[in-house]
mmCIF file of C-alpha atoms and ligand atoms in Angstrom:
data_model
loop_
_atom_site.group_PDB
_atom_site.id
_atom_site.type_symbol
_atom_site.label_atom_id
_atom_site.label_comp_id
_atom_site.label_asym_id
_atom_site.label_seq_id
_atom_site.Cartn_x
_atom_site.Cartn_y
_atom_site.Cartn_z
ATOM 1 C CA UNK A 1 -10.072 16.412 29.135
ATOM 2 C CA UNK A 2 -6.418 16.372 29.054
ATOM 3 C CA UNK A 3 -4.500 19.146 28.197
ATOM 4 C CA UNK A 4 -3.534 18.155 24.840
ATOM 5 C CA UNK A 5 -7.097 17.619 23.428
ATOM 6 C CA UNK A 6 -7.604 20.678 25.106
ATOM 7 C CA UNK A 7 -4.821 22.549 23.484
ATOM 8 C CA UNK A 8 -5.850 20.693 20.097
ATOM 9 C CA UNK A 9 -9.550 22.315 20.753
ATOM 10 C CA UNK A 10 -7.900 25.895 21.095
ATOM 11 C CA UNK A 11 -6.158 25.059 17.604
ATOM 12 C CA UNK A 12 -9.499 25.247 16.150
ATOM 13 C CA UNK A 13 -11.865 27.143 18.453
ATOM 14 C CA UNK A 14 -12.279 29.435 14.564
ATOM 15 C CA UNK A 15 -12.662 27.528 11.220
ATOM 16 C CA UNK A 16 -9.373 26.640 9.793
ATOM 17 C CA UNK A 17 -7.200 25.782 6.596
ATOM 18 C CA UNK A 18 -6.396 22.390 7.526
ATOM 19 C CA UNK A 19 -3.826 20.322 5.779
ATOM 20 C CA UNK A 20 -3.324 16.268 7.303
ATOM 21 C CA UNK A 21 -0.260 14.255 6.283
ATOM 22 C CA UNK A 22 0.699 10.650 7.143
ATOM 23 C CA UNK A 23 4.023 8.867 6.248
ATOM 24 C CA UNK A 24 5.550 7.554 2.479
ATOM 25 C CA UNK A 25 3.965 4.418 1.296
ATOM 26 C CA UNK A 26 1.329 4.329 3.665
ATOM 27 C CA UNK A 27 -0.368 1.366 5.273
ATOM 28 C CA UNK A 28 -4.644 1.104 6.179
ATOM 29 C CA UNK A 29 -3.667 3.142 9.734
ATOM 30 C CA UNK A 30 -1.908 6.039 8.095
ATOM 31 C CA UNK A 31 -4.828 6.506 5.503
ATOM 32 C CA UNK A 32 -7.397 5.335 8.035
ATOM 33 C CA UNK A 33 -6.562 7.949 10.488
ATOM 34 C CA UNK A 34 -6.239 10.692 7.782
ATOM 35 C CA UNK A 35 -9.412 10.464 6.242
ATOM 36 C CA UNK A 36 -11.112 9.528 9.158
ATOM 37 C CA UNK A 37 -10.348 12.690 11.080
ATOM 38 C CA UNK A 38 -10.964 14.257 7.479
ATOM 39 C CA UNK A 39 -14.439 13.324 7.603
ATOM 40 C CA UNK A 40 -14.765 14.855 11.331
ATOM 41 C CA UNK A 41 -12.473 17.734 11.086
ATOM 42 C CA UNK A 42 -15.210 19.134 7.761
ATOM 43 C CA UNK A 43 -17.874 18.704 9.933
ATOM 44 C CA UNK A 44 -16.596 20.472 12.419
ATOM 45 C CA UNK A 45 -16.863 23.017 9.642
ATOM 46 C CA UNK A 46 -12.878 23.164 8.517
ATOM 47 C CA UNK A 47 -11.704 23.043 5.512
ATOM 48 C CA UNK A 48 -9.468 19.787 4.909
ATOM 49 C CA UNK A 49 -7.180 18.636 2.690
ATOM 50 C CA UNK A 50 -5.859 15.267 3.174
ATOM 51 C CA UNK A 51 -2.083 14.496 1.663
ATOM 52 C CA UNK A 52 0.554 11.664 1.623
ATOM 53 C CA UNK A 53 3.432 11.173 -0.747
ATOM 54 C CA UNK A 54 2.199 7.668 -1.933
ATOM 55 C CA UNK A 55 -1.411 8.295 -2.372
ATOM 56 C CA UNK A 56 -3.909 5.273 -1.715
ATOM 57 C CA UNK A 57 -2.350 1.381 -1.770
ATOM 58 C CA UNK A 58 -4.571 -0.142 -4.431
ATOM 59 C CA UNK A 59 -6.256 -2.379 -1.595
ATOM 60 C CA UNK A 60 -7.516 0.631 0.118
ATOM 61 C CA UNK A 61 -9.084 2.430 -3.023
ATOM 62 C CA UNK A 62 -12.529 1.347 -1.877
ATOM 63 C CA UNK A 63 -15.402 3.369 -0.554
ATOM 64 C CA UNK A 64 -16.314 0.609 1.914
ATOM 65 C CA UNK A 65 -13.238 0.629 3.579
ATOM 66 C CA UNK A 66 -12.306 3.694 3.010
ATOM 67 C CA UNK A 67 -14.468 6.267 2.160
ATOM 68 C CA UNK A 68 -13.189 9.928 0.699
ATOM 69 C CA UNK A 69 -9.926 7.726 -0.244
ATOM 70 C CA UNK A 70 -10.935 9.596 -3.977
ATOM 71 C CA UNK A 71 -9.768 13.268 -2.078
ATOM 72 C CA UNK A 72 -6.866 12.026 -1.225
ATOM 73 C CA UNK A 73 -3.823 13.884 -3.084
ATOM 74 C CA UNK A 74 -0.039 13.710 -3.490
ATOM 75 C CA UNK A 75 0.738 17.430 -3.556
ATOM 76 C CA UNK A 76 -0.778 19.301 -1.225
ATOM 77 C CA UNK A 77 1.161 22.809 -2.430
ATOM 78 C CA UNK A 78 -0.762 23.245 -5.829
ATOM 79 C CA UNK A 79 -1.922 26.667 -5.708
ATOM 80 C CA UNK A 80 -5.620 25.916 -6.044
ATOM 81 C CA UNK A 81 -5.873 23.593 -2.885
ATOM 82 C CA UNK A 82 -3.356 25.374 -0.900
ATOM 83 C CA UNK A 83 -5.300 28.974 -1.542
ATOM 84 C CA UNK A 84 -4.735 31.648 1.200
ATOM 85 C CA UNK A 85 -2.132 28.931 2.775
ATOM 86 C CA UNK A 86 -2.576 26.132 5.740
ATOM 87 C CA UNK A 87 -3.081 27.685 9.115
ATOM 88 C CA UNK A 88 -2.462 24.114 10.537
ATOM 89 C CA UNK A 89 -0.918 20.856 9.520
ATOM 90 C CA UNK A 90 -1.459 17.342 11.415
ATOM 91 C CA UNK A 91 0.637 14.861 11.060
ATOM 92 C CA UNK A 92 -0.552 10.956 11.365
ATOM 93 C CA UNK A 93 0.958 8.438 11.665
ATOM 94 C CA UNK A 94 4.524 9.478 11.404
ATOM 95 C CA UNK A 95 7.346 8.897 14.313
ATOM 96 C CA UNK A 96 9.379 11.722 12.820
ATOM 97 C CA UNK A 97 9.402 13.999 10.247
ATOM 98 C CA UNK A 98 11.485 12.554 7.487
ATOM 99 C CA UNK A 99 8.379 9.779 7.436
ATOM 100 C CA UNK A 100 6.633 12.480 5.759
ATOM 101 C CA UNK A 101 8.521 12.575 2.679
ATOM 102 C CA UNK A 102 7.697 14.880 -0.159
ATOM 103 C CA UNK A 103 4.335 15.617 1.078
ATOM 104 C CA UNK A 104 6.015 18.431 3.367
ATOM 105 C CA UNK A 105 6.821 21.436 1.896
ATOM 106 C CA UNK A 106 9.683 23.781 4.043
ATOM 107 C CA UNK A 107 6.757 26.375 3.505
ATOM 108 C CA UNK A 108 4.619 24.855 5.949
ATOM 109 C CA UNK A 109 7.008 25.316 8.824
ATOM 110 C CA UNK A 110 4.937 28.535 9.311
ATOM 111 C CA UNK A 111 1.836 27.043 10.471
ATOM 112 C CA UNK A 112 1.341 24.815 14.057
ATOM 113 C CA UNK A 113 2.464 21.601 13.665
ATOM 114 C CA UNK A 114 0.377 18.665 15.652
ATOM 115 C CA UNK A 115 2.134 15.405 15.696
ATOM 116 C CA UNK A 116 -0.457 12.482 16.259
ATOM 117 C CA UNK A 117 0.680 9.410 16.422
ATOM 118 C CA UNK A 118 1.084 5.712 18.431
ATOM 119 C CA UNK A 119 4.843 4.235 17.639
ATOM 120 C CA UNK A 120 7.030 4.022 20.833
ATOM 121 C CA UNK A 121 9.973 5.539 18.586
ATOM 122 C CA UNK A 122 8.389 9.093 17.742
ATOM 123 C CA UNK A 123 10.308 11.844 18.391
ATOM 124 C CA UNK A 124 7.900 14.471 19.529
ATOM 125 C CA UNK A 125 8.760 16.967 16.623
ATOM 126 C CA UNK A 126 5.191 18.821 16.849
ATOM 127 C CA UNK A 127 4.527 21.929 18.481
ATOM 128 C CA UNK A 128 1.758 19.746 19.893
ATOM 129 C CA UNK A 129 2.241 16.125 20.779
ATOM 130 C CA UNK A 130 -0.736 13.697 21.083
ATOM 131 C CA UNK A 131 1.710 10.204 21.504
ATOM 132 C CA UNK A 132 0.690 7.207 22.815
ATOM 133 C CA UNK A 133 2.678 4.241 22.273
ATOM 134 C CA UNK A 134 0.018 2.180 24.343
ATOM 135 C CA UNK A 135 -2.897 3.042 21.167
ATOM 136 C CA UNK A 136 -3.332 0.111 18.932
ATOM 137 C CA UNK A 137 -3.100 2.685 16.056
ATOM 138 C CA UNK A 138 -3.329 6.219 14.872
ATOM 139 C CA UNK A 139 -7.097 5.804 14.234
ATOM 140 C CA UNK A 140 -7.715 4.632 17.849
ATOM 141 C CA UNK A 141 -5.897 8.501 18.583
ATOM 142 C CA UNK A 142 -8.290 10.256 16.385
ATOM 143 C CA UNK A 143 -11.265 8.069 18.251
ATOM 144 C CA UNK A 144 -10.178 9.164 21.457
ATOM 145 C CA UNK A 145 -9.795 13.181 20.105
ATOM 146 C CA UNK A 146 -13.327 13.095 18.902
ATOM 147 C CA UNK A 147 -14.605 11.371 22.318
ATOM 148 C CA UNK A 148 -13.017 14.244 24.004
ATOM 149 C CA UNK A 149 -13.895 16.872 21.854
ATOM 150 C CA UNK A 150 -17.690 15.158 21.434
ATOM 151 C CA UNK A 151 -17.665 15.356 18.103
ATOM 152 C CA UNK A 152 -20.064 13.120 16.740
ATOM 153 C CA UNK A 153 -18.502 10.325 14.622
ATOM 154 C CA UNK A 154 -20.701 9.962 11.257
ATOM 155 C CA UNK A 155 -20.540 6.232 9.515
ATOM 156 C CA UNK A 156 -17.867 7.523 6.912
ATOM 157 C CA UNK A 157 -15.411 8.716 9.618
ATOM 158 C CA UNK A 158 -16.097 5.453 11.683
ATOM 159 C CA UNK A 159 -15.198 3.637 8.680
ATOM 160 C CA UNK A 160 -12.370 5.111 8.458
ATOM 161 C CA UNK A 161 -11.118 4.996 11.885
ATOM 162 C CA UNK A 162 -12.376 1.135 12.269
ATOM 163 C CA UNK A 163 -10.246 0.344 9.383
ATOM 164 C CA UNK A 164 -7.187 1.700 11.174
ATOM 165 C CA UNK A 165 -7.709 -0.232 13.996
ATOM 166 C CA UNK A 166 -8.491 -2.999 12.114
ATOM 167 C CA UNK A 167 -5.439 -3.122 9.820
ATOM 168 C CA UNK A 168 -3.287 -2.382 12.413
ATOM 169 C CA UNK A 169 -3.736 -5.103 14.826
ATOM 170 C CA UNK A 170 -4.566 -7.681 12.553
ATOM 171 C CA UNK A 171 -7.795 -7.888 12.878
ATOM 172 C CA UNK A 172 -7.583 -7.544 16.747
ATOM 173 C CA UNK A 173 -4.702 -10.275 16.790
ATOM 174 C CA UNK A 174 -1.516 -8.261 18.422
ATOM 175 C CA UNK A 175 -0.726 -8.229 22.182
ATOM 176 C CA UNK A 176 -2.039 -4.598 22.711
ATOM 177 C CA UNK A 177 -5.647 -5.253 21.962
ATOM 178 C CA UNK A 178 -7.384 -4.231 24.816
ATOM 179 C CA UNK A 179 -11.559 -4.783 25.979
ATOM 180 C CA UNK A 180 -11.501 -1.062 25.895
ATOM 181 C CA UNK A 181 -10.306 -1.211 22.788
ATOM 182 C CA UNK A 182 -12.800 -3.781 21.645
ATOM 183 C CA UNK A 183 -15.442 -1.537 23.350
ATOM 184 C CA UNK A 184 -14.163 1.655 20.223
ATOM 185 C CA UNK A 185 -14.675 -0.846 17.751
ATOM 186 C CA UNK A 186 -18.132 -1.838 18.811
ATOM 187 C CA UNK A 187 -19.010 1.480 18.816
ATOM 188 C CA UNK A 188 -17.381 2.572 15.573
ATOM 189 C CA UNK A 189 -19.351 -0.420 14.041
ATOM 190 C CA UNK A 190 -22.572 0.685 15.777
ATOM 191 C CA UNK A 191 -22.077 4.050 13.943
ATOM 192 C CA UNK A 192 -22.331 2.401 10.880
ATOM 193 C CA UNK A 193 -18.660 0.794 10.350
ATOM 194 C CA UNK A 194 -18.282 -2.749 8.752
ATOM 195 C CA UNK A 195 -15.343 -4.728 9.942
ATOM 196 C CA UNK A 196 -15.885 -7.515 7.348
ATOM 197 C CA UNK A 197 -15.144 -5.289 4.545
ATOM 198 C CA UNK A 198 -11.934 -4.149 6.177
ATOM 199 C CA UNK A 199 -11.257 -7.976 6.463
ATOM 200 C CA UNK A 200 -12.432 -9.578 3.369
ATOM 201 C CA UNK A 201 -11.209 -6.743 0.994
ATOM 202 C CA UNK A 202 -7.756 -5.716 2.827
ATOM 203 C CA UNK A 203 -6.789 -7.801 5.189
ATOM 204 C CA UNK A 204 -7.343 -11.310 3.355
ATOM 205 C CA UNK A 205 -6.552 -10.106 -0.294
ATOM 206 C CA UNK A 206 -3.436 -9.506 -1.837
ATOM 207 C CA UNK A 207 -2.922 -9.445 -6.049
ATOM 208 C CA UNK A 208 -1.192 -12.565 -7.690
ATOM 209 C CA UNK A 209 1.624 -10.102 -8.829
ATOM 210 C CA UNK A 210 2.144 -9.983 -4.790
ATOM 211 C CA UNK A 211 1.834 -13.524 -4.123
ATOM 212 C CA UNK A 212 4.557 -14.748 -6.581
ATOM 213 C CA UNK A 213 6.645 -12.435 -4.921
ATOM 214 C CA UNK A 214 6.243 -13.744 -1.883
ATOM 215 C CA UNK A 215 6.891 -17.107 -3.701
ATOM 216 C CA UNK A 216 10.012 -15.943 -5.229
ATOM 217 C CA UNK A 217 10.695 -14.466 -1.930
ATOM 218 C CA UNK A 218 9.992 -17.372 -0.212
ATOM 219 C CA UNK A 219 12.163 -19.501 -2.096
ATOM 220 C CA UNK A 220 15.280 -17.651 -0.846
ATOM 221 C CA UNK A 221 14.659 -17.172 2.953
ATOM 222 C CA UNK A 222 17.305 -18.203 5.299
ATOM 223 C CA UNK A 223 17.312 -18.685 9.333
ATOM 224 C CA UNK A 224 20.319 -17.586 11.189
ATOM 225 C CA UNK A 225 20.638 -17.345 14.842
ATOM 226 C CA UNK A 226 16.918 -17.548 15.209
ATOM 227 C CA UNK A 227 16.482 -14.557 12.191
ATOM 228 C CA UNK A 228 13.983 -16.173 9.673
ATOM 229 C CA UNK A 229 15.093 -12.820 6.803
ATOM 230 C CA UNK A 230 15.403 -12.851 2.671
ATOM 231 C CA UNK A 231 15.839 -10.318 0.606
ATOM 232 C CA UNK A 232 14.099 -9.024 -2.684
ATOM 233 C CA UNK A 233 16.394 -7.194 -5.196
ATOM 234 C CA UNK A 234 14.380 -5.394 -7.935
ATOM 235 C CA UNK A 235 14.898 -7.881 -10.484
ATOM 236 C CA UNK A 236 13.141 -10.221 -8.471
ATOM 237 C CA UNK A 237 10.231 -8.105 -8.423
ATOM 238 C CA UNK A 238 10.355 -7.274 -11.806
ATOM 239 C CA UNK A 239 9.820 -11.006 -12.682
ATOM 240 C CA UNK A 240 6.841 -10.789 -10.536
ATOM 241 C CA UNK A 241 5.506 -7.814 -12.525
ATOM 242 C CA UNK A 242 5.238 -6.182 -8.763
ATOM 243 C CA UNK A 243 6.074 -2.452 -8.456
ATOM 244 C CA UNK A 244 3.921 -1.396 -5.649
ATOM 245 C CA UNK A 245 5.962 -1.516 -2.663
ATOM 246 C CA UNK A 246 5.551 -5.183 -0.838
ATOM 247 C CA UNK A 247 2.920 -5.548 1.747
ATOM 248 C CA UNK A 248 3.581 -6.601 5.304
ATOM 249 C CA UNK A 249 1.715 -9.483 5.123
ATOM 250 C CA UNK A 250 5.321 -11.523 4.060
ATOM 251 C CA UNK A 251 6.997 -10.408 7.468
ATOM 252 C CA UNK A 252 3.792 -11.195 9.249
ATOM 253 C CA UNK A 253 3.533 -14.777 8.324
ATOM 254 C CA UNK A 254 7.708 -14.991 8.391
ATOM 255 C CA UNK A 255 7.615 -14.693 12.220
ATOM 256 C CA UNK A 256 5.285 -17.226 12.611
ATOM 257 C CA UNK A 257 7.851 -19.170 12.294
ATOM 258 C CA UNK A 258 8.779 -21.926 15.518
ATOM 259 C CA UNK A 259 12.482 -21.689 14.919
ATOM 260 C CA UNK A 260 12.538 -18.012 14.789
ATOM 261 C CA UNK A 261 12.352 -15.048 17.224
ATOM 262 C CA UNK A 262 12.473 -12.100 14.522
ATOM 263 C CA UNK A 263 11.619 -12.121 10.960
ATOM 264 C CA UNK A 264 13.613 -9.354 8.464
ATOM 265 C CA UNK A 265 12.580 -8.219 5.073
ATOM 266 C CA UNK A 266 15.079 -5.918 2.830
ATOM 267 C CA UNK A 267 13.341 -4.766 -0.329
ATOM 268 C CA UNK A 268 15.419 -2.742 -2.980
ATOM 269 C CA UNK A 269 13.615 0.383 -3.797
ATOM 270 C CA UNK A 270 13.912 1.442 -7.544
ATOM 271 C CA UNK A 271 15.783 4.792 -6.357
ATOM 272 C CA UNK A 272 18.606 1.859 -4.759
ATOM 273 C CA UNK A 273 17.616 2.354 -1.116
ATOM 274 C CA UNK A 274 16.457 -0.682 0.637
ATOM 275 C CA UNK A 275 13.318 -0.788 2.476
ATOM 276 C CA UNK A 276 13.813 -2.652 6.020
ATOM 277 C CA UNK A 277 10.860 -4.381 7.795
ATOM 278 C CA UNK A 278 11.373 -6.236 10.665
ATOM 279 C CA UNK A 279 8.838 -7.851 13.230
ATOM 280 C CA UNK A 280 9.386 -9.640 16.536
ATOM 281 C CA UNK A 281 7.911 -12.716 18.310
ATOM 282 C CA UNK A 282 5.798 -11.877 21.803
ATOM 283 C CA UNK A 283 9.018 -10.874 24.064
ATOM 284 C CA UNK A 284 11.210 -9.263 21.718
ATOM 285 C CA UNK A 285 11.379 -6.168 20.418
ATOM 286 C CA UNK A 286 12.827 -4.571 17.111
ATOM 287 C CA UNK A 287 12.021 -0.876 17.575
ATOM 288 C CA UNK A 288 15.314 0.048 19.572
ATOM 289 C CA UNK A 289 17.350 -1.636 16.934
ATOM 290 C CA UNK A 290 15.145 0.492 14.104
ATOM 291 C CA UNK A 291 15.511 3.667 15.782
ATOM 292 C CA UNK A 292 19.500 2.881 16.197
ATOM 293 C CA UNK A 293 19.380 2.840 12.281
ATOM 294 C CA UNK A 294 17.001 5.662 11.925
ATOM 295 C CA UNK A 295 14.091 4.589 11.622
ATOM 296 C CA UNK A 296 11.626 3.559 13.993
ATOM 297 C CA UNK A 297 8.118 1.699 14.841
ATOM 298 C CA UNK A 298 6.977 -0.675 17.780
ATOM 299 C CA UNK A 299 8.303 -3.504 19.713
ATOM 300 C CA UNK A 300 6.946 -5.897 17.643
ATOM 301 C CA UNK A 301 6.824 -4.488 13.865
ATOM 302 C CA UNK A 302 9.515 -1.576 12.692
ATOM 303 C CA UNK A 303 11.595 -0.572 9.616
ATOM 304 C CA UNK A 304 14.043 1.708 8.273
ATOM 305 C CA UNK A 305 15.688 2.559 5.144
ATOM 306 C CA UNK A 306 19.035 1.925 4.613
ATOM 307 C CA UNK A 307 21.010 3.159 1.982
ATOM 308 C CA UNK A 308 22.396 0.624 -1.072
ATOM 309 C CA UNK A 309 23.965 -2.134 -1.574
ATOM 310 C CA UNK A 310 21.450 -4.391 -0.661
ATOM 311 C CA UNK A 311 23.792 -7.330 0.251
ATOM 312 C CA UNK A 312 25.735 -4.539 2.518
ATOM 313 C CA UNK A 313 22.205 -3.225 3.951
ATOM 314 C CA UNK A 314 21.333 -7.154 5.305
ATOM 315 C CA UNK A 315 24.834 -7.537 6.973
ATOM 316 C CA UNK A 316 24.071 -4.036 8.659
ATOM 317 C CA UNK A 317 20.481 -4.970 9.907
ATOM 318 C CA UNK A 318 21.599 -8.414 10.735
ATOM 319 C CA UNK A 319 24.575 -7.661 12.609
ATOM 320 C CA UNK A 320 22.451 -5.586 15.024
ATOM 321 C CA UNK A 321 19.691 -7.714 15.289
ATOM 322 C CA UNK A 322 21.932 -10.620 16.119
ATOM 323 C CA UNK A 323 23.574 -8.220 19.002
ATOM 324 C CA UNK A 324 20.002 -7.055 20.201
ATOM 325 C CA UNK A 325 18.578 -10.444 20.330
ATOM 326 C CA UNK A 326 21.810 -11.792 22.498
ATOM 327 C CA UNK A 327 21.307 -9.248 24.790
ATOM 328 C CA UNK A 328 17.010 -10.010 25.055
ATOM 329 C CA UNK A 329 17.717 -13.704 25.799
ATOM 330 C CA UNK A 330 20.315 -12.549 28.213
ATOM 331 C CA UNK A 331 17.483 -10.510 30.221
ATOM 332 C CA UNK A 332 15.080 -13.355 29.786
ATOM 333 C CA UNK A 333 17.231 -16.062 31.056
ATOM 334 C CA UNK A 334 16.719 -15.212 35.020
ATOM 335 C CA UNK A 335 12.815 -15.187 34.961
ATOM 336 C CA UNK A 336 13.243 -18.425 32.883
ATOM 337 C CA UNK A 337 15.773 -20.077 35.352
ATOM 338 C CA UNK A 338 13.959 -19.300 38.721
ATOM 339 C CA UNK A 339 10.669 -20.929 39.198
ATOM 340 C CA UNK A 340 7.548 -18.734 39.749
ATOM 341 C CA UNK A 341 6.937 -20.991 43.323
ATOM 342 C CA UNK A 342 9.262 -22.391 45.306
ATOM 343 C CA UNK A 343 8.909 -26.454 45.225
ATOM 344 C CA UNK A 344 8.322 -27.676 48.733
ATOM 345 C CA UNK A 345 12.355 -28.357 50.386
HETATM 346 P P1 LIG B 401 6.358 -2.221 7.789
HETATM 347 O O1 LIG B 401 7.339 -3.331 7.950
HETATM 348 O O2 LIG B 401 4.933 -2.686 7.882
HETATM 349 O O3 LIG B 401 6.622 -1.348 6.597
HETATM 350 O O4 LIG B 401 6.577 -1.242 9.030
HETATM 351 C C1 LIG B 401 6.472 -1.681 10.356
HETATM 352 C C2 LIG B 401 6.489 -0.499 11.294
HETATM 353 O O5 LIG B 401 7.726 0.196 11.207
HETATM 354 C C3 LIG B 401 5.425 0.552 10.988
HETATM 355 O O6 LIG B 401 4.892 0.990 12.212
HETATM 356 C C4 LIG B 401 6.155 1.662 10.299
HETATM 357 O O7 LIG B 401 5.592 2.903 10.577
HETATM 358 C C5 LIG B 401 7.564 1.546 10.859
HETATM 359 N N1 LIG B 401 8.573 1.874 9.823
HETATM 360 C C6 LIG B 401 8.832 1.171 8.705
HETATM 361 N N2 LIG B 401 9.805 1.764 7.984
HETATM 362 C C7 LIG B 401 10.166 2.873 8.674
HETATM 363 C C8 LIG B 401 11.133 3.916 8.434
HETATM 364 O O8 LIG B 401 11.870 3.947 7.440
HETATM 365 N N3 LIG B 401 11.200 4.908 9.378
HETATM 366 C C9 LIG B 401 10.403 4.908 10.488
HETATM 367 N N4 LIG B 401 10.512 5.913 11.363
HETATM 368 N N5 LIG B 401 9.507 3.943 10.737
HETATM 369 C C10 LIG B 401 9.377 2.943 9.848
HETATM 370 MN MN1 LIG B 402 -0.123 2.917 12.880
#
């Protein structure tokens, strides 16, 4: 066992007052991974309370995907769930601590912090650090902690967990999907998980107020120097009716585009601040350029949050993109010149 499960197993060698966070407007790994090591953590025979700023997305507030989604809260610090106090927090999800948002009270600073999480960008804030950047997801993290720990994994926490993965590879679509990893879905699914419900009712559904934004979105998008990006101010999601935050899917499908190496999206938050998703084609990578503008994520899908005007915020983001990407298909251009065999003199 390595030393950090092992350290993690010290952590909670007695019962404990457990509190788990993930990051603001959370995606199917940050709640996968939180309820799913809910689920294990309480039968383990701690006491859990599960907490993100957002809540639940409205796609994931179903038991077959995600089971015990009902428990999760938005404020952890009212008196009757925080009782006698946390004696430990765990954060999912989150590549630093700002990702956290509201959620974390300054209060909680007295108990151990344990910072679990997969994006190539985190900043190892916890006093214990399970970090993997190779993990398909958070949820493949809390797989591997129960594995170690031999916990057994009941069908609700598999759920859980296999809807992590799921979500965040696409459906086992992204370069990092390993046969290992295949192997920790066939066994999540063997303990009861379903991956066509974590297809058919997140990954393939979206509501029409989303899709006309997309449309409206759509409408506006512009390529530049291989950028496919557009931009959605808040009135354009007020004609769409759409307040929820938008859903990656829109970035996902931008970078399928031929002409383009890196799709952008800048979304105008109703507080002014302007959401930044960004994803990357196989060979180039936007999490450098995300953690330059403090945020963060992986090679091939990041963000930040930039602060307003939103026509200022997209010549920001696409000033260094443009930069980064020059100096990518400078380091490409070598391997691409010299042939892998020498022809025949
Ligand atoms: P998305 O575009 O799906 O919102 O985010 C893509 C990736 O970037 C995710 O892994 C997400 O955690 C990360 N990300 C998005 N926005 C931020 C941000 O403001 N700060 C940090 N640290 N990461 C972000
Ligand atoms: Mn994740």
């Amino acid at each position: 066992m390595s030393s950090a499960f092992e350290a993690l197993n010290s952590l909670l060698a007695d019962p404990r007052r457990i509190l788990l966070l993930s990051h603001v407007n959370p995606d199917g790994d940050a709640i996968g991974s939180q309820l799913g090591l809910k689920w294990l953590l309480e039968a383990q025979g701690h006491q859990v309370i599960a907490a993100n700023q957002d809540g639940v997305p409205a796609l994931l507030r179903a038991d077959q995907v995600a089971p015990g989604w009902r428990e999760l809260v938005r404020n952890p610090m009212k008196p009757q769930r925080r009782g006698n106090g946390y004696e430990l927090v765990i954060a999912l999800d989150c590549s630093d601590m700002a990702r956290l948002g509201q959620a974390y009270d300054p209060s909680l600073a007295d108990a151990p912090l344990v910072n679990i999480d997969h994006h190539i960008t985190n900043l190892h804030f916890g006093a214990l650090n399970i970090v993997d950047p190779a993990a398909s997801s958070t949820a493949e993290l809390v797989w591997r902690v129960a594995e170690a720990l031999h916990w057994p994994i009941g069908p609700q926490a598999a759920q859980c967990l296999l809807t992590g993965i799921v979500t965040d590879t696409r459906s086992f679509r992204v370069g990092h999907v390993t046969p290992a990893l295949l192997g920790v879905a066939q066994r999540l699914m063997e303990a009861g998980a379903s991956l066509a419900a974590v297809n058919e009712l997140v990954l393939e559904r979206r509501d029409v107020d989303t899709i006309c934004l997309w449309g409206q979105a759509l409408a506006e998008l512009r390529l530049e120097e291989r950028i496919i990006w557009t931009a959605i101010p808040l009135t354009m999601r007020a004609r769409c009716n759409s307040i929820e935050q938008s859903d990656s899917g829109l970035a996902n499908f931008m970078v399928g585009a031929e002409e383009a190496d890196v799709a952008l999206i800048l979304t105008e938050r109703a507080d002014g601040q302007v959401d930044v998703g960004m994803r990357a084609a196989p060979g180039f990578d936007v999490a450098q350029v995300a953690l330059a503008l403090g945020g963060g994520g992986h090679p091939r899908a990041a963000g930040c949050t930039l602060a307003p005007p939103l026509a200022q915020a997209a010549e920001q983001v696409l000033a260094a993109l443009k930069l980064a990407l020059a100096q990518q298909r400078q380091q490409h251009l070598p391997a691409q010149q010299s042939p892998a065999v020498e022809p025949p003199a």
